[in-house]
């Protein structure tokens, strides 16, 4: 191709066009990554406040601190911090 667009067009014709991500991925994501000190009450407050303010929240991302401290590979809720995860 003569242009980068031409080259890209030929390349993606050969290898396949990328899929459009699901619609929810373009929405608002909220995370706990900005803090290491949170519990079930804090997370519920974050989510409830978004709903109360009519702010659409598509994804809530928990960082590793929902698991037992220094045991971040067994994917078990820390019952001290999240006694009733839902």
Short mmCIF file of N, CA and C in Angstrom, two decimals:
data_model
loop_
_atom_site.label_atom_id
_atom_site.label_comp_id
_atom_site.label_asym_id
_atom_site.label_seq_id
_atom_site.Cartn_x
_atom_site.Cartn_y
_atom_site.Cartn_z
N UNK A 1 0.79 -1.18 0.00
CA UNK A 1 0.00 0.00 0.00
C UNK A 1 0.84 1.26 0.00
N UNK A 2 0.25 2.31 -0.46
CA UNK A 2 0.95 3.59 -0.54
C UNK A 2 0.91 4.37 0.77
N UNK A 3 -0.10 4.10 1.57
CA UNK A 3 -0.24 4.83 2.83
C UNK A 3 -0.30 3.84 3.99
N UNK A 4 -0.13 4.36 5.17
CA UNK A 4 -0.25 3.50 6.36
C UNK A 4 -1.66 2.92 6.44
N UNK A 5 -2.66 3.71 6.08
CA UNK A 5 -4.04 3.21 6.09
C UNK A 5 -4.20 2.05 5.12
N UNK A 6 -3.57 2.14 3.94
CA UNK A 6 -3.63 1.03 2.98
C UNK A 6 -2.96 -0.21 3.55
N UNK A 7 -1.79 -0.03 4.13
CA UNK A 7 -1.06 -1.17 4.71
C UNK A 7 -1.89 -1.81 5.82
N UNK A 8 -2.45 -0.99 6.67
CA UNK A 8 -3.27 -1.50 7.76
C UNK A 8 -4.50 -2.22 7.23
N UNK A 9 -5.12 -1.69 6.19
CA UNK A 9 -6.27 -2.34 5.58
C UNK A 9 -5.92 -3.71 5.01
N UNK A 10 -4.80 -3.81 4.31
CA UNK A 10 -4.37 -5.10 3.76
C UNK A 10 -4.03 -6.06 4.89
N UNK A 11 -3.32 -5.55 5.89
CA UNK A 11 -2.92 -6.40 7.02
C UNK A 11 -4.13 -6.96 7.75
N UNK A 12 -5.13 -6.11 8.05
CA UNK A 12 -6.30 -6.60 8.79
C UNK A 12 -7.21 -7.45 7.92
N UNK A 13 -7.16 -7.28 6.61
CA UNK A 13 -7.88 -8.20 5.73
C UNK A 13 -7.26 -9.58 5.81
N UNK A 14 -5.95 -9.61 5.91
CA UNK A 14 -5.23 -10.87 6.01
C UNK A 14 -5.38 -11.52 7.39
N UNK A 15 -5.25 -10.73 8.44
CA UNK A 15 -5.21 -11.29 9.80
C UNK A 15 -6.54 -11.25 10.53
N UNK A 16 -7.47 -10.43 10.06
CA UNK A 16 -8.76 -10.29 10.72
C UNK A 16 -8.92 -8.91 11.33
N UNK A 17 -10.13 -8.42 11.26
CA UNK A 17 -10.45 -7.11 11.82
C UNK A 17 -10.65 -7.25 13.33
N UNK A 18 -10.24 -6.25 14.10
CA UNK A 18 -10.44 -6.32 15.55
C UNK A 18 -11.92 -6.24 15.89
N UNK A 19 -12.31 -6.96 16.93
CA UNK A 19 -13.69 -6.94 17.40
C UNK A 19 -13.96 -5.67 18.18
N UNK A 20 -15.19 -5.21 18.14
CA UNK A 20 -15.60 -4.07 18.95
C UNK A 20 -15.79 -4.57 20.37
N UNK A 21 -15.17 -3.93 21.35
CA UNK A 21 -15.36 -4.37 22.74
C UNK A 21 -16.82 -4.23 23.16
N UNK A 22 -17.25 -4.98 24.18
CA UNK A 22 -18.62 -4.86 24.67
C UNK A 22 -18.92 -3.43 25.12
N UNK A 23 -20.17 -3.02 25.01
CA UNK A 23 -20.57 -1.64 25.31
C UNK A 23 -20.19 -1.23 26.73
N UNK A 24 -20.30 -2.14 27.71
CA UNK A 24 -20.01 -1.77 29.09
C UNK A 24 -18.57 -1.30 29.28
N UNK A 25 -17.67 -1.73 28.41
CA UNK A 25 -16.27 -1.35 28.58
C UNK A 25 -16.03 0.13 28.30
N UNK A 26 -16.98 0.79 27.67
CA UNK A 26 -16.85 2.21 27.40
C UNK A 26 -17.46 3.07 28.51
N UNK A 27 -18.09 2.41 29.49
CA UNK A 27 -18.71 3.13 30.60
C UNK A 27 -17.72 3.43 31.71
N UNK A 28 -18.24 3.96 32.80
CA UNK A 28 -17.42 4.36 33.94
C UNK A 28 -16.99 3.15 34.76
N UNK A 29 -15.72 3.11 35.07
CA UNK A 29 -15.15 2.07 35.93
C UNK A 29 -14.69 2.76 37.22
N UNK A 30 -14.96 2.13 38.35
CA UNK A 30 -14.50 2.63 39.65
C UNK A 30 -13.62 1.56 40.26
N UNK A 31 -12.54 1.98 40.92
CA UNK A 31 -11.59 1.02 41.47
C UNK A 31 -11.21 1.38 42.90
N UNK A 32 -10.71 0.41 43.62
CA UNK A 32 -10.17 0.65 44.95
C UNK A 32 -8.66 0.81 44.89
N UNK A 33 -8.09 0.89 43.71
CA UNK A 33 -6.64 0.96 43.57
C UNK A 33 -6.02 2.21 44.20
N UNK A 34 -6.83 3.23 44.45
CA UNK A 34 -6.29 4.47 45.01
C UNK A 34 -6.09 4.38 46.52
N UNK A 35 -6.53 3.28 47.14
CA UNK A 35 -6.40 3.14 48.59
C UNK A 35 -6.15 1.68 48.96
N UNK A 36 -5.48 1.47 50.07
CA UNK A 36 -5.28 0.10 50.56
C UNK A 36 -6.09 -0.12 51.83
N UNK A 37 -6.86 0.89 52.22
CA UNK A 37 -7.62 0.79 53.45
C UNK A 37 -9.11 0.88 53.13
N UNK A 38 -9.70 -0.25 52.82
CA UNK A 38 -11.13 -0.27 52.54
C UNK A 38 -11.72 -1.59 53.03
N UNK A 39 -13.01 -1.56 53.27
CA UNK A 39 -13.73 -2.74 53.72
C UNK A 39 -15.07 -2.79 53.00
N UNK A 40 -15.88 -3.76 53.40
CA UNK A 40 -17.17 -3.96 52.74
C UNK A 40 -18.05 -2.71 52.83
N UNK A 41 -18.06 -2.07 53.98
CA UNK A 41 -18.87 -0.86 54.17
C UNK A 41 -18.41 0.27 53.23
N UNK A 42 -17.11 0.44 53.11
CA UNK A 42 -16.57 1.48 52.24
C UNK A 42 -16.93 1.23 50.78
N UNK A 43 -16.75 -0.01 50.34
CA UNK A 43 -17.06 -0.36 48.96
C UNK A 43 -18.55 -0.18 48.68
N UNK A 44 -19.39 -0.65 49.60
CA UNK A 44 -20.83 -0.48 49.43
C UNK A 44 -21.20 1.00 49.36
N UNK A 45 -20.53 1.82 50.17
CA UNK A 45 -20.78 3.27 50.14
C UNK A 45 -20.43 3.85 48.77
N UNK A 46 -19.26 3.48 48.24
CA UNK A 46 -18.86 3.97 46.91
C UNK A 46 -19.94 3.66 45.88
N UNK A 47 -20.37 2.41 45.85
CA UNK A 47 -21.32 1.96 44.84
C UNK A 47 -22.69 2.61 45.06
N UNK A 48 -23.15 2.64 46.31
CA UNK A 48 -24.45 3.24 46.62
C UNK A 48 -24.48 4.73 46.29
N UNK A 49 -23.38 5.43 46.55
CA UNK A 49 -23.32 6.86 46.24
C UNK A 49 -23.38 7.12 44.74
N UNK A 50 -22.76 6.26 43.97
CA UNK A 50 -22.85 6.41 42.52
C UNK A 50 -24.31 6.29 42.08
N UNK A 51 -25.01 5.30 42.62
CA UNK A 51 -26.42 5.11 42.27
C UNK A 51 -27.27 6.29 42.76
N UNK A 52 -27.02 6.74 43.99
CA UNK A 52 -27.79 7.85 44.55
C UNK A 52 -27.63 9.12 43.72
N UNK A 53 -26.47 9.32 43.16
CA UNK A 53 -26.20 10.51 42.35
C UNK A 53 -26.54 10.30 40.87
N UNK A 54 -27.13 9.15 40.56
CA UNK A 54 -27.48 8.82 39.17
C UNK A 54 -26.27 8.85 38.24
N UNK A 55 -25.14 8.37 38.75
CA UNK A 55 -23.94 8.25 37.94
C UNK A 55 -23.83 6.78 37.53
N UNK A 56 -24.00 6.49 36.25
CA UNK A 56 -23.96 5.09 35.81
C UNK A 56 -22.57 4.49 36.02
N UNK A 57 -22.53 3.39 36.71
CA UNK A 57 -21.29 2.69 37.00
C UNK A 57 -21.35 1.34 36.32
N UNK A 58 -20.47 1.11 35.39
CA UNK A 58 -20.49 -0.14 34.62
C UNK A 58 -19.66 -1.24 35.28
N UNK A 59 -18.52 -0.87 35.87
CA UNK A 59 -17.61 -1.87 36.43
C UNK A 59 -17.07 -1.36 37.76
N UNK A 60 -17.06 -2.23 38.76
CA UNK A 60 -16.35 -1.92 40.00
C UNK A 60 -15.20 -2.91 40.12
N UNK A 61 -14.00 -2.36 40.20
CA UNK A 61 -12.80 -3.21 40.26
C UNK A 61 -12.25 -3.21 41.68
N UNK A 62 -12.17 -4.40 42.27
CA UNK A 62 -11.54 -4.56 43.57
C UNK A 62 -10.05 -4.80 43.35
N UNK A 63 -9.22 -4.07 44.07
CA UNK A 63 -7.80 -4.39 44.07
C UNK A 63 -7.60 -5.61 44.98
N UNK A 64 -6.39 -6.03 45.19
CA UNK A 64 -6.12 -7.29 45.89
C UNK A 64 -6.49 -7.28 47.37
N UNK A 65 -6.80 -6.14 47.94
CA UNK A 65 -7.00 -6.08 49.39
C UNK A 65 -8.36 -6.60 49.86
N UNK A 66 -9.14 -7.18 49.00
CA UNK A 66 -10.35 -7.87 49.43
C UNK A 66 -10.01 -9.27 49.93
N UNK A 67 -8.80 -9.72 49.62
CA UNK A 67 -8.34 -11.04 50.06
C UNK A 67 -7.55 -10.90 51.36
N UNK A 68 -7.32 -12.03 52.00
CA UNK A 68 -6.55 -12.02 53.25
C UNK A 68 -5.17 -11.43 53.00
N UNK A 69 -4.73 -10.63 53.96
CA UNK A 69 -3.45 -9.93 53.84
C UNK A 69 -2.29 -10.88 53.56
N UNK A 70 -1.51 -10.54 52.57
CA UNK A 70 -0.34 -11.30 52.13
C UNK A 70 -0.69 -12.72 51.69
N UNK A 71 -1.93 -12.94 51.33
CA UNK A 71 -2.39 -14.24 50.86
C UNK A 71 -3.21 -14.01 49.60
N UNK A 72 -2.63 -13.26 48.66
CA UNK A 72 -3.38 -12.69 47.55
C UNK A 72 -3.50 -13.59 46.34
N UNK A 73 -3.26 -14.87 46.49
CA UNK A 73 -3.36 -15.76 45.33
C UNK A 73 -4.37 -16.88 45.52
N UNK A 74 -5.04 -16.92 46.65
CA UNK A 74 -6.01 -18.01 46.85
C UNK A 74 -7.44 -17.57 46.57
N UNK A 75 -7.65 -16.28 46.32
CA UNK A 75 -8.96 -15.73 45.96
C UNK A 75 -10.02 -16.04 47.01
N UNK A 76 -9.65 -15.90 48.28
CA UNK A 76 -10.56 -16.09 49.40
C UNK A 76 -10.82 -14.74 50.05
N UNK A 77 -12.11 -14.40 50.22
CA UNK A 77 -12.46 -13.13 50.84
C UNK A 77 -11.88 -13.04 52.25
N UNK A 78 -11.41 -11.87 52.63
CA UNK A 78 -10.98 -11.60 54.00
C UNK A 78 -12.25 -11.32 54.80
N UNK A 79 -12.66 -12.27 55.62
CA UNK A 79 -13.93 -12.16 56.35
C UNK A 79 -13.91 -11.04 57.39
N UNK A 80 -12.71 -10.60 57.80
CA UNK A 80 -12.64 -9.46 58.72
C UNK A 80 -13.09 -8.19 58.02
N UNK A 81 -12.69 -8.03 56.77
CA UNK A 81 -12.98 -6.81 56.02
C UNK A 81 -14.27 -6.91 55.21
N UNK A 82 -14.61 -8.12 54.79
CA UNK A 82 -15.80 -8.36 53.97
C UNK A 82 -16.57 -9.54 54.56
N UNK A 83 -17.31 -9.29 55.67
CA UNK A 83 -18.00 -10.40 56.33
C UNK A 83 -19.12 -11.03 55.50
N UNK A 84 -19.71 -10.27 54.60
CA UNK A 84 -20.84 -10.80 53.82
C UNK A 84 -20.74 -10.30 52.38
N UNK A 85 -19.72 -10.75 51.63
CA UNK A 85 -19.57 -10.25 50.25
C UNK A 85 -20.72 -10.70 49.36
N UNK A 86 -21.24 -9.75 48.59
CA UNK A 86 -22.35 -10.05 47.67
C UNK A 86 -22.00 -9.54 46.31
#
